[in-house]
CSV table of C-alpha atoms and ligand atoms in Angstrom, one decimal:
chain,number,residue,atom,x,y,z
A,463,MET,CA,20.6,-20.2,34.8
A,464,LEU,CA,18.6,-18.6,32.4
A,465,SER,CA,16.8,-21.0,29.2
A,466,ASP,CA,18.4,-20.6,25.7
A,467,SER,CA,15.1,-18.8,25.0
A,468,MET,CA,15.3,-16.4,27.5
A,469,ALA,CA,19.2,-15.3,27.0
A,470,ARG,CA,18.4,-14.8,23.4
A,471,SER,CA,15.0,-12.5,24.0
A,472,LEU,CA,17.1,-10.2,26.9
A,473,ASN,CA,20.3,-9.8,24.4
A,474,SER,CA,18.0,-8.6,21.7
A,475,HIS,CA,16.9,-5.5,24.0
A,476,LEU,CA,20.2,-4.8,25.4
A,477,ASN,CA,20.7,-4.2,21.5
A,478,THR,CA,17.2,-2.1,21.3
A,479,GLU,CA,18.4,-0.2,24.8
A,480,HIS,CA,22.1,0.2,22.5
A,481,PHE,CA,19.2,1.2,19.8
A,482,SER,CA,18.5,3.5,22.1
A,483,ALA,CA,20.8,5.4,23.5
A,484,GLN,CA,22.1,6.4,19.7
A,485,LEU,CA,18.6,7.4,18.6
A,486,TYR,CA,19.0,9.8,21.6
A,487,LEU,CA,23.0,11.1,21.8
A,488,SER,CA,20.9,11.6,17.3
A,489,MET,CA,18.4,13.8,18.4
A,490,SER,CA,21.3,15.9,20.9
A,491,SER,CA,22.5,16.6,17.5
A,492,ALA,CA,19.5,17.7,16.0
A,493,ALA,CA,18.7,19.2,19.0
A,494,GLY,CA,22.2,21.2,19.2
A,495,VAL,CA,22.0,22.3,14.8
A,496,MET,CA,18.5,23.6,15.1
A,497,GLY,CA,19.9,26.3,18.6
A,498,PHE,CA,17.6,23.9,21.1
A,499,LYS,CA,21.4,24.0,23.2
A,500,GLY,CA,18.4,23.1,26.7
A,501,ALA,CA,17.2,20.2,24.4
A,502,ALA,CA,20.9,19.7,23.6
A,503,THR,CA,21.4,18.3,26.6
A,504,TRP,CA,18.3,16.8,28.0
A,505,PHE,CA,18.2,13.9,25.4
A,506,MET,CA,22.8,14.3,26.3
A,507,VAL,CA,21.4,12.8,29.9
A,508,GLN,CA,19.0,10.9,27.9
A,509,TYR,CA,21.2,8.3,25.8
A,510,GLN,CA,23.1,8.1,28.7
A,511,GLU,CA,20.5,6.9,30.5
A,512,GLU,CA,19.8,4.1,28.2
A,513,MET,CA,23.3,4.1,28.1
A,514,ALA,CA,23.2,2.7,32.1
A,515,HIS,CA,20.2,0.7,31.3
A,516,PHE,CA,22.6,-1.0,28.8
A,517,MET,CA,24.9,-1.9,30.8
A,518,LYS,CA,21.9,-3.3,33.2
A,519,PHE,CA,21.5,-6.2,30.6
A,520,TYR,CA,25.3,-6.1,29.7
A,521,GLY,CA,25.7,-6.8,33.8
A,522,TYR,CA,23.6,-9.6,34.4
A,523,LEU,CA,23.9,-11.4,30.6
A,524,ASN,CA,27.9,-11.6,32.5
A,525,SER,CA,26.4,-12.8,35.2
A,526,GLN,CA,24.5,-15.4,34.0
A,527,GLY,CA,27.2,-17.0,31.8
A,528,VAL,CA,26.0,-16.3,28.5
A,529,LEU,CA,28.0,-14.5,25.1
A,530,VAL,CA,26.7,-11.2,24.0
A,531,ARG,CA,25.7,-10.5,20.9
A,532,PHE,CA,25.1,-7.1,18.8
A,533,VAL,CA,23.7,-5.6,16.0
A,534,ALA,CA,24.8,-2.7,13.6
A,535,ALA,CA,21.6,-0.7,13.8
A,536,ASP,CA,20.8,2.5,11.3
A,537,ILE,CA,20.3,5.2,13.1
A,538,PRO,CA,17.4,8.1,12.0
A,539,ASN,CA,17.7,12.1,12.0
A,540,ASP,CA,16.1,13.4,10.3
A,541,TYR,CA,14.0,16.0,12.7
A,542,HIS,CA,13.3,19.1,12.0
A,543,SER,CA,11.4,19.7,15.0
A,544,LEU,CA,11.3,20.0,19.5
A,545,LEU,CA,8.3,18.1,18.8
A,546,GLU,CA,7.8,16.3,16.8
A,547,MET,CA,11.7,14.4,18.9
A,548,PHE,CA,9.6,14.5,22.1
A,549,GLU,CA,6.2,12.7,20.0
A,550,LYS,CA,8.8,10.2,18.6
A,551,THR,CA,10.4,9.6,21.7
A,552,LEU,CA,7.3,8.2,23.1
A,553,THR,CA,7.0,6.6,21.0
A,554,HIS,CA,9.8,5.4,21.4
A,555,GLU,CA,10.1,4.4,25.2
A,556,GLN,CA,5.9,3.3,24.5
A,557,HIS,CA,8.0,0.5,22.4
A,558,ILE,CA,10.0,-0.4,25.7
A,559,THR,CA,7.6,-0.1,28.1
A,560,LYS,CA,5.7,-2.9,25.7
A,561,ALA,CA,8.9,-5.4,25.6
A,562,ILE,CA,9.6,-4.8,28.2
A,563,ASN,CA,6.3,-6.4,29.6
A,564,HIS,CA,7.1,-9.6,27.3
A,565,LEU,CA,10.0,-10.0,28.5
A,566,MET,CA,8.9,-10.1,31.8
A,567,ASP,CA,5.6,-12.0,30.4
A,568,GLN,CA,8.3,-14.2,29.6
A,569,ALA,CA,10.2,-14.7,32.6
A,570,VAL,CA,7.0,-15.0,34.1
A,571,GLN,CA,6.1,-18.5,31.6
A,572,GLU,CA,9.0,-20.1,32.5
A,573,SER,CA,9.2,-19.2,36.7
A,574,ASP,CA,12.1,-17.4,36.0
A,575,HIS,CA,12.3,-15.2,39.3
A,576,ALA,CA,16.3,-13.9,39.5
A,577,SER,CA,15.1,-11.9,35.6
A,578,GLN,CA,11.8,-11.2,37.6
A,579,ILE,CA,13.2,-9.7,39.8
A,580,PHE,CA,16.2,-8.1,37.6
A,581,LEU,CA,13.0,-6.7,35.2
A,582,GLN,CA,11.0,-5.0,38.1
A,583,TRP,CA,13.3,-2.3,37.8
A,584,PHE,CA,12.8,-1.1,34.0
A,585,ILE,CA,9.0,-1.4,34.7
A,586,THR,CA,9.4,0.9,37.3
A,587,GLU,CA,11.6,2.7,34.7
A,588,GLN,CA,9.5,2.4,32.3
A,589,ILE,CA,6.4,4.3,34.5
A,590,GLU,CA,8.9,8.0,34.5
A,591,GLU,CA,10.0,7.7,30.9
A,592,GLU,CA,6.9,7.7,29.4
A,593,GLU,CA,5.7,10.3,31.9
A,594,ASN,CA,8.3,12.6,31.7
A,595,ASP,CA,7.7,12.5,27.7
A,596,ARG,CA,4.3,13.6,28.3
A,597,ASP,CA,5.1,16.2,30.4
A,598,ILE,CA,7.3,17.5,27.8
A,599,ILE,CA,5.0,17.8,24.7
A,600,GLY,CA,2.4,19.1,27.0
A,601,LYS,CA,4.3,21.4,26.6
A,602,LEU,CA,5.6,21.8,23.1
A,603,LYS,CA,2.2,21.7,22.5
A,604,LEU,CA,1.1,25.1,24.8
A,605,ILE,CA,3.7,26.8,23.6
A,606,GLY,CA,3.3,26.2,19.5
A,607,ASP,CA,5.8,29.5,17.6
A,608,ASN,CA,5.6,30.8,21.2
A,609,GLY,CA,9.7,31.8,20.6
A,610,TYR,CA,9.3,33.2,24.4
A,611,GLY,CA,8.0,30.2,25.2
A,612,LEU,CA,10.9,27.9,22.9
A,613,LEU,CA,13.8,29.8,25.2
A,614,MET,CA,12.7,29.1,28.6
A,615,LEU,CA,11.6,25.7,27.5
A,616,ASP,CA,14.4,24.6,26.4
A,617,THR,CA,16.6,26.0,29.3
A,618,GLU,CA,14.3,23.9,31.5
A,619,LEU,CA,15.3,21.4,29.1
A,620,GLY,CA,19.0,22.2,30.0
A,621,THR,CA,18.9,22.2,33.9
A,622,ARG,CA,18.8,18.3,33.4
A,623,VAL,CA,21.7,16.5,34.7
A,624,PHE,CA,22.7,12.8,34.3
A,625,VAL,CA,22.3,10.6,37.6
A,626,PRO,CA,23.3,6.7,37.7
A,627,PRO,CA,21.1,4.3,38.3
A,628,ALA,CA,21.2,3.2,41.9
A,629,THR,CA,21.6,-0.1,41.6
A,630,THR,CA,23.4,-1.7,38.7
A,631,ALA,CA,21.9,-5.1,37.7
B,1516,FEO,FE1,15.9,2.1,28.0
B,1516,FEO,FE2,14.4,4.4,27.4
B,1516,FEO,O1,14.2,2.8,28.0
């Protein structure tokens, strides 16, 4: 059983994961409009990942008998380059990492073992998310304005495929 406070915190984060999904779907659209079809695919896969994260929270709250509440969000979509999009992606993921850490801190404080087990998957996932973003930012900085380099990277980004998480909570 979750405390009211833990339920509220998890519900709030569920909305953050939903925000993330919409943020990356917007970036997919922006990348496509810029002509980066591969990056559009990459962000579409990121959207699918975020929806899977969101559904994990939804499933966990459901299993704990908590009524899920949604909040509306304003999603920005005003980007000028791939580098800007990936830098904003990394900043956003660092924010998510902090939020997950705070949830874990609360679960530990409340001796809420079930939530600790649930959140462990996300702690590991965030390491990978930030690493992926840093790698792509590094490549984009090396490439600069080189059109051939951007084309090559865009092709590489387009090979990303969505792999559903092995476990669902
Ligand atoms: Fe759901 Fe990208 O963290």
